[in-house]
Structure formats: C-alpha cells, structure tokens
Amino acid sequence: MGRVGIVLISHSTKIVEGIKELIREVIADVPIELAGGTEEGEIGTSIDKIVNAIKTADEGKGVVLFYDIGSAKMNAEIAIEMDEKSTTKIVDAPLVEGSYVAAVESGMGKNLLEVYEAVKKSF
Amino acid sequence: MEIKVEDAIKWFEKINEKIKLNKEYLTSLDQVIGDSDHGINMARGFEEVVNKLSAKEYGTVSEVLKDAAMTLMSKVGGASGPLFGTAFLRFSTAVKVKESVDFETFTLGLESALEGVKHRGKSTAGEKTMIDVWSPVVDFFKRENDFQPDELLYESRTAMENTKEIMATKGRASYFKENSIGHIDPGAASSYYIFEALAEVLQEGEK
Ligand SMILES: Nc1ncnc2c1ncn2[C@@H]1O[C@H](COP(=O)(O)OP(=O)(O)O)[C@@H](O)[C@H]1O
Ligand SMILES: [Mg+2]
C-alpha cells in the first residue's frame, strides 16, 4: 500500500512549488500535490484545485492538508465537505515546517492518524 | 409579496451592477485594512453568477441560489468566495422545494445564510466582518412580519457604517489591530449592496 499523501494549499503558486522542492531534496516517494493560487494562477485559492490535488495525492492511505492564510482553510474545508470521504485531514500547523514533518513521517510508512499526530506534536 | 425565480435572478443582476459600479470603492476599502482585492474578487464572482443564471432555465428560487453559491465559491478567489458561497448555499437549502418564497421562508433562509457564514469563518458579530451587516439584517427580518424595503435599506446601511468603529479580530484586517478602526469593512460594504439590491427588487415588486 502507498503512502499518506500531502496537499499544500497557498495563495501563491510559488510558495507551494518552493516547499515541494524543499521536501523533495530529502523525500522522494511521498505524494505531494499542489493547490497554489486561483484557477488563473493569480493570488488566491481554488476549491477545484484543492479537490483535484486531494484526489491525485490519495494512494489509499489518506491525505493531510496544509494551508497558509484566510480563505485557504475555508476552501480546504469546503473541498473536504464536497468529497464526503473522511480520509482527508486538515492540519493546523505552519505550512513549511508542518508539511516537512508530515513528509518525513509519511515516508516512514506511518498511517494517516500517526502522521497527523506527529505534526501536531511538533508545534 | 413572494420572491419568485425572476425576482431571485433580478436580485443577482442588481448585485452585479452595484458591485461593478463600486468595484474601485470596495477595493479602496480593502486597501487600508487588507490586500486591495475585494472589489476585484466580488466583481469577478458576481459577473460569473449572472452569466451562469442567464444561461439556464430555473424552476425554483432554491436552484437559483445554489448556482449562485457554487459559482461564488469557485470564482471569487478571496475569503469572500467561500463565505458568500456558503451563505447562499445554506439559503438555498433552507428554501428548498418551494417554487416561490414567502416572507417567513425568506427570513429562515437569511438566518441559515448567516449561520453558514459564522460557521465557515469561525466568527461572530462584532469582529468587523460581513457578519456585522448580515446579523442586524436577520434581526430586523425577525422583528417584522412582511418585507419592508425602505427600512431594510436603512438597517443595512447603518450596520455597514457601524463597522467603522469596530476593531477587526477576524480576517486579514485583524492583522492591523487598532489601525483597523475608522474604516468600513469591505465585506460589510458589499453586503450592503446585496441588501440594497434586494430592497430594490422588493420595491419594484410592490408597484
Ligand atoms: N473569518 C471571517 N468571518 C467572516 N467574514 C470574514 C472573515 N474573513 C474575512 N471576512 C470578510 O471578507 C472580507 C474580505 O474579503 P476579500 O478581500 O475578498 O478576501 P481576502 O481577505 O482573502 O482578501 C472582509 O472584509 C470580511 O468582511
Ligand atoms: Mg482582500
């Protein structure tokens, strides 16, 4: 079975691209999907992008979501409500460090709850 | 008066006109206590709503509200997207089944919309947000037993102006702390246009 997936949500495409780059330096085999910016690539967040990112990141072990400010979390919540699956968890943690910790934990083969708890405990 | 499908569509057309007309103003409000995108966000969203509504036939007010909600959620971009989107989605659910909507049902719809915004934004009245217009408007509807467009205008305008004195504790404006005092909240201003548009629909319906 696969790894717990990670979705990075930010108002800016560059922020999430940068974080993914940072994590990929150390972790290669954990799914990381990006939902940065609006549909038009402008500053903002998009529910559709988040929904698609969750779908792609899910290898069957669930997905953790990290977000930056304001509408990012609200849109993450709507995306999860629309999905109706409970295998996605929003993590209230700093976007960069939080997702980094999650990637390391997921890379060790931890399950969704373990990854979630490990991140929560770190902050 | 009852709100019919045509009235609901006219409501969104009027909102769109007002937001477009005041796009610069809304953005300027967001400039002092935010990131200067509120007018742009709202204009983009409601333009898409009107496009969507004009391309389809509707049987119930609820369907109109639902399409408006989904469009706002996906097109607005800022926090106001999920917030206004959730408002109209809850409104839609609350008035489901009925082809047209009487005063009592409309009041129920507004109340559900307000609850939706509070839930989504994890916020309440007094935090300098759109809620500070929606909440007094809901209270006003609950006090009355029929639509009162003139009073609605007065109530919503006063509520919007009152946001000036509040310090923001939610949304981007909260980063400005004390400095957020003295400025009208952008989301409160666009909420005022929403109710001003409604008042006009009601006034035209009375004739
Ligand atoms: N948590 C919240 N609860 C209720 N309303 C909010 C909240 N956050 C922001 N708002 C409303 O949204 C408005 C800002 O919208 P907008 O500028 O489009 O989004 P953003 O803040 O993402 O740039 C604010 O003026 C306020 O009325
Ligand atoms: Mg803004």
PDB file of N, CA, C and O in Angstrom, chain B residues 84-120:
ATOM      1  N   PHE B  84     -19.447  34.096   1.123  1.00  0.00           N
ATOM      2  CA  PHE B  84     -20.708  34.389   0.445  1.00  0.00           C
ATOM      3  C   PHE B  84     -21.264  33.115  -0.213  1.00  0.00           C
ATOM      4  O   PHE B  84     -22.474  32.919  -0.291  1.00  0.00           O
ATOM      5  N   GLY B  85     -20.359  32.260  -0.700  1.00  0.00           N
ATOM      6  CA  GLY B  85     -20.787  30.993  -1.293  1.00  0.00           C
ATOM      7  C   GLY B  85     -21.551  30.152  -0.286  1.00  0.00           C
ATOM      8  O   GLY B  85     -22.651  29.663  -0.558  1.00  0.00           O
ATOM      9  N   THR B  86     -20.979  30.007   0.892  1.00  0.00           N
ATOM     10  CA  THR B  86     -21.639  29.244   1.951  1.00  0.00           C
ATOM     11  C   THR B  86     -22.970  29.898   2.331  1.00  0.00           C
ATOM     12  O   THR B  86     -23.975  29.207   2.541  1.00  0.00           O
ATOM     13  N   ALA B  87     -22.994  31.226   2.398  1.00  0.00           N
ATOM     14  CA  ALA B  87     -24.227  31.936   2.751  1.00  0.00           C
ATOM     15  C   ALA B  87     -25.356  31.559   1.783  1.00  0.00           C
ATOM     16  O   ALA B  87     -26.438  31.128   2.208  1.00  0.00           O
ATOM     17  N   PHE B  88     -25.105  31.691   0.496  1.00  0.00           N
ATOM     18  CA  PHE B  88     -26.175  31.427  -0.467  1.00  0.00           C
ATOM     19  C   PHE B  88     -26.492  29.934  -0.594  1.00  0.00           C
ATOM     20  O   PHE B  88     -27.612  29.564  -0.927  1.00  0.00           O
ATOM     21  N   LEU B  89     -25.504  29.097  -0.309  1.00  0.00           N
ATOM     22  CA  LEU B  89     -25.776  27.656  -0.341  1.00  0.00           C
ATOM     23  C   LEU B  89     -26.708  27.255   0.803  1.00  0.00           C
ATOM     24  O   LEU B  89     -27.674  26.506   0.615  1.00  0.00           O
ATOM     25  N   ARG B  90     -26.452  27.781   1.993  1.00  0.00           N
ATOM     26  CA  ARG B  90     -27.334  27.495   3.131  1.00  0.00           C
ATOM     27  C   ARG B  90     -28.729  28.086   2.897  1.00  0.00           C
ATOM     28  O   ARG B  90     -29.732  27.487   3.265  1.00  0.00           O
ATOM     29  N   PHE B  91     -28.749  29.278   2.316  1.00  0.00           N
ATOM     30  CA  PHE B  91     -30.007  29.932   1.964  1.00  0.00           C
ATOM     31  C   PHE B  91     -30.798  29.007   1.032  1.00  0.00           C
ATOM     32  O   PHE B  91     -31.983  28.720   1.248  1.00  0.00           O
ATOM     33  N   SER B  92     -30.107  28.504   0.027  1.00  0.00           N
ATOM     34  CA  SER B  92     -30.728  27.610  -0.963  1.00  0.00           C
ATOM     35  C   SER B  92     -31.344  26.378  -0.300  1.00  0.00           C
ATOM     36  O   SER B  92     -32.482  25.999  -0.587  1.00  0.00           O
ATOM     37  N   THR B  93     -30.588  25.767   0.588  1.00  0.00           N
ATOM     38  CA  THR B  93     -31.083  24.563   1.264  1.00  0.00           C
ATOM     39  C   THR B  93     -32.309  24.870   2.122  1.00  0.00           C
ATOM     40  O   THR B  93     -33.257  24.087   2.175  1.00  0.00           O
ATOM     41  N   ALA B  94     -32.274  26.036   2.770  1.00  0.00           N
ATOM     42  CA  ALA B  94     -33.365  26.388   3.685  1.00  0.00           C
ATOM     43  C   ALA B  94     -34.689  26.651   2.956  1.00  0.00           C
ATOM     44  O   ALA B  94     -35.757  26.512   3.546  1.00  0.00           O
ATOM     45  N   VAL B  95     -34.620  27.053   1.692  1.00  0.00           N
ATOM     46  CA  VAL B  95     -35.863  27.381   0.976  1.00  0.00           C
ATOM     47  C   VAL B  95     -36.191  26.335  -0.094  1.00  0.00           C
ATOM     48  O   VAL B  95     -36.954  26.584  -1.017  1.00  0.00           O
ATOM     49  N   LYS B  96     -35.564  25.187   0.037  1.00  0.00           N
ATOM     50  CA  LYS B  96     -35.736  24.109  -0.930  1.00  0.00           C
ATOM     51  C   LYS B  96     -37.210  23.734  -1.123  1.00  0.00           C
ATOM     52  O   LYS B  96     -38.036  24.000  -0.266  1.00  0.00           O
ATOM     53  N   VAL B  97     -37.499  23.095  -2.223  1.00  0.00           N
ATOM     54  CA  VAL B  97     -38.825  22.573  -2.559  1.00  0.00           C
ATOM     55  C   VAL B  97     -39.794  23.672  -3.025  1.00  0.00           C
ATOM     56  O   VAL B  97     -40.424  23.565  -4.061  1.00  0.00           O
ATOM     57  N   LYS B  98     -39.853  24.784  -2.259  1.00  0.00           N
ATOM     58  CA  LYS B  98     -40.811  25.827  -2.607  1.00  0.00           C
ATOM     59  C   LYS B  98     -40.438  26.494  -3.936  1.00  0.00           C
ATOM     60  O   LYS B  98     -39.288  26.844  -4.153  1.00  0.00           O
ATOM     61  N   GLU B  99     -41.469  26.687  -4.752  1.00  0.00           N
ATOM     62  CA  GLU B  99     -41.228  27.329  -6.041  1.00  0.00           C
ATOM     63  C   GLU B  99     -40.953  28.817  -5.847  1.00  0.00           C
ATOM     64  O   GLU B  99     -40.020  29.379  -6.386  1.00  0.00           O
ATOM     65  N   SER B 100     -41.816  29.456  -5.029  1.00  0.00           N
ATOM     66  CA  SER B 100     -41.552  30.837  -4.648  1.00  0.00           C
ATOM     67  C   SER B 100     -41.479  30.894  -3.132  1.00  0.00           C
ATOM     68  O   SER B 100     -41.900  29.977  -2.447  1.00  0.00           O
ATOM     69  N   VAL B 101     -40.944  32.002  -2.650  1.00  0.00           N
ATOM     70  CA  VAL B 101     -40.578  32.052  -1.240  1.00  0.00           C
ATOM     71  C   VAL B 101     -41.307  33.200  -0.541  1.00  0.00           C
ATOM     72  O   VAL B 101     -41.145  34.361  -0.908  1.00  0.00           O
ATOM     73  N   ASP B 102     -42.091  32.895   0.460  1.00  0.00           N
ATOM     74  CA  ASP B 102     -42.798  33.951   1.199  1.00  0.00           C
ATOM     75  C   ASP B 102     -41.878  34.563   2.263  1.00  0.00           C
ATOM     76  O   ASP B 102     -40.749  34.114   2.447  1.00  0.00           O
ATOM     77  N   PHE B 103     -42.379  35.587   2.932  1.00  0.00           N
ATOM     78  CA  PHE B 103     -41.546  36.333   3.873  1.00  0.00           C
ATOM     79  C   PHE B 103     -40.942  35.446   4.959  1.00  0.00           C
ATOM     80  O   PHE B 103     -39.752  35.528   5.272  1.00  0.00           O
ATOM     81  N   GLU B 104     -41.789  34.573   5.490  1.00  0.00           N
ATOM     82  CA  GLU B 104     -41.333  33.728   6.593  1.00  0.00           C
ATOM     83  C   GLU B 104     -40.197  32.804   6.154  1.00  0.00           C
ATOM     84  O   GLU B 104     -39.186  32.660   6.849  1.00  0.00           O
ATOM     85  N   THR B 105     -40.378  32.191   4.998  1.00  0.00           N
ATOM     86  CA  THR B 105     -39.353  31.282   4.477  1.00  0.00           C
ATOM     87  C   THR B 105     -38.078  32.047   4.129  1.00  0.00           C
ATOM     88  O   THR B 105     -36.965  31.571   4.367  1.00  0.00           O
ATOM     89  N   PHE B 106     -38.259  33.248   3.581  1.00  0.00           N
ATOM     90  CA  PHE B 106     -37.109  34.071   3.231  1.00  0.00           C
ATOM     91  C   PHE B 106     -36.297  34.405   4.488  1.00  0.00           C
ATOM     92  O   PHE B 106     -35.068  34.339   4.491  1.00  0.00           O
ATOM     93  N   THR B 107     -37.004  34.727   5.548  1.00  0.00           N
ATOM     94  CA  THR B 107     -36.341  35.041   6.816  1.00  0.00           C
ATOM     95  C   THR B 107     -35.544  33.840   7.324  1.00  0.00           C
ATOM     96  O   THR B 107     -34.406  33.974   7.774  1.00  0.00           O
ATOM     97  N   LEU B 108     -36.149  32.674   7.189  1.00  0.00           N
ATOM     98  CA  LEU B 108     -35.464  31.439   7.576  1.00  0.00           C
ATOM     99  C   LEU B 108     -34.203  31.233   6.741  1.00  0.00           C
ATOM    100  O   LEU B 108     -33.152  30.825   7.251  1.00  0.00           O
ATOM    101  N   GLY B 109     -34.329  31.530   5.456  1.00  0.00           N
ATOM    102  CA  GLY B 109     -33.195  31.411   4.535  1.00  0.00           C
ATOM    103  C   GLY B 109     -32.060  32.334   4.933  1.00  0.00           C
ATOM    104  O   GLY B 109     -30.896  31.929   4.994  1.00  0.00           O
ATOM    105  N   LEU B 110     -32.404  33.586   5.240  1.00  0.00           N
ATOM    106  CA  LEU B 110     -31.389  34.568   5.641  1.00  0.00           C
ATOM    107  C   LEU B 110     -30.688  34.136   6.913  1.00  0.00           C
ATOM    108  O   LEU B 110     -29.469  34.273   7.060  1.00  0.00           O
ATOM    109  N   GLU B 111     -31.482  33.590   7.827  1.00  0.00           N
ATOM    110  CA  GLU B 111     -30.929  33.161   9.097  1.00  0.00           C
ATOM    111  C   GLU B 111     -29.940  32.003   8.888  1.00  0.00           C
ATOM    112  O   GLU B 111     -28.850  31.991   9.469  1.00  0.00           O
ATOM    113  N   SER B 112     -30.309  31.066   8.022  1.00  0.00           N
ATOM    114  CA  SER B 112     -29.409  29.951   7.725  1.00  0.00           C
ATOM    115  C   SER B 112     -28.145  30.448   7.045  1.00  0.00           C
ATOM    116  O   SER B 112     -27.048  29.943   7.302  1.00  0.00           O
ATOM    117  N   ALA B 113     -28.299  31.443   6.173  1.00  0.00           N
ATOM    118  CA  ALA B 113     -27.139  32.011   5.487  1.00  0.00           C
ATOM    119  C   ALA B 113     -26.165  32.590   6.504  1.00  0.00           C
ATOM    120  O   ALA B 113     -24.962  32.334   6.457  1.00  0.00           O
ATOM    121  N   LEU B 114     -26.705  33.341   7.445  1.00  0.00           N
ATOM    122  CA  LEU B 114     -25.875  33.945   8.492  1.00  0.00           C
ATOM    123  C   LEU B 114     -25.158  32.868   9.308  1.00  0.00           C
ATOM    124  O   LEU B 114     -23.955  32.968   9.579  1.00  0.00           O
ATOM    125  N   GLU B 115     -25.894  31.824   9.671  1.00  0.00           N
ATOM    126  CA  GLU B 115     -25.276  30.727  10.430  1.00  0.00           C
ATOM    127  C   GLU B 115     -24.140  30.108   9.628  1.00  0.00           C
ATOM    128  O   GLU B 115     -23.101  29.741  10.171  1.00  0.00           O
ATOM    129  N   GLY B 116     -24.356  29.989   8.320  1.00  0.00           N
ATOM    130  CA  GLY B 116     -23.335  29.429   7.429  1.00  0.00           C
ATOM    131  C   GLY B 116     -22.056  30.254   7.437  1.00  0.00           C
ATOM    132  O   GLY B 116     -20.954  29.712   7.530  1.00  0.00           O
ATOM    133  N   VAL B 117     -22.203  31.567   7.366  1.00  0.00           N
ATOM    134  CA  VAL B 117     -21.023  32.445   7.355  1.00  0.00           C
ATOM    135  C   VAL B 117     -20.278  32.331   8.687  1.00  0.00           C
ATOM    136  O   VAL B 117     -19.048  32.230   8.732  1.00  0.00           O
ATOM    137  N   LYS B 118     -21.034  32.297   9.767  1.00  0.00           N
ATOM    138  CA  LYS B 118     -20.410  32.191  11.093  1.00  0.00           C
ATOM    139  C   LYS B 118     -19.626  30.888  11.218  1.00  0.00           C
ATOM    140  O   LYS B 118     -18.511  30.850  11.730  1.00  0.00           O
ATOM    141  N   HIS B 119     -20.242  29.819  10.739  1.00  0.00           N
ATOM    142  CA  HIS B 119     -19.608  28.509  10.809  1.00  0.00           C
ATOM    143  C   HIS B 119     -18.332  28.494   9.959  1.00  0.00           C
ATOM    144  O   HIS B 119     -17.275  28.062  10.409  1.00  0.00           O
ATOM    145  N   ARG B 120     -18.458  28.984   8.734  1.00  0.00           N
ATOM    146  CA  ARG B 120     -17.322  28.937   7.807  1.00  0.00           C
ATOM    147  C   ARG B 120     -16.183  29.825   8.282  1.00  0.00           C
ATOM    148  O   ARG B 120     -15.017  29.448   8.196  1.00  0.00           O
TER     149      ARG B 120
END
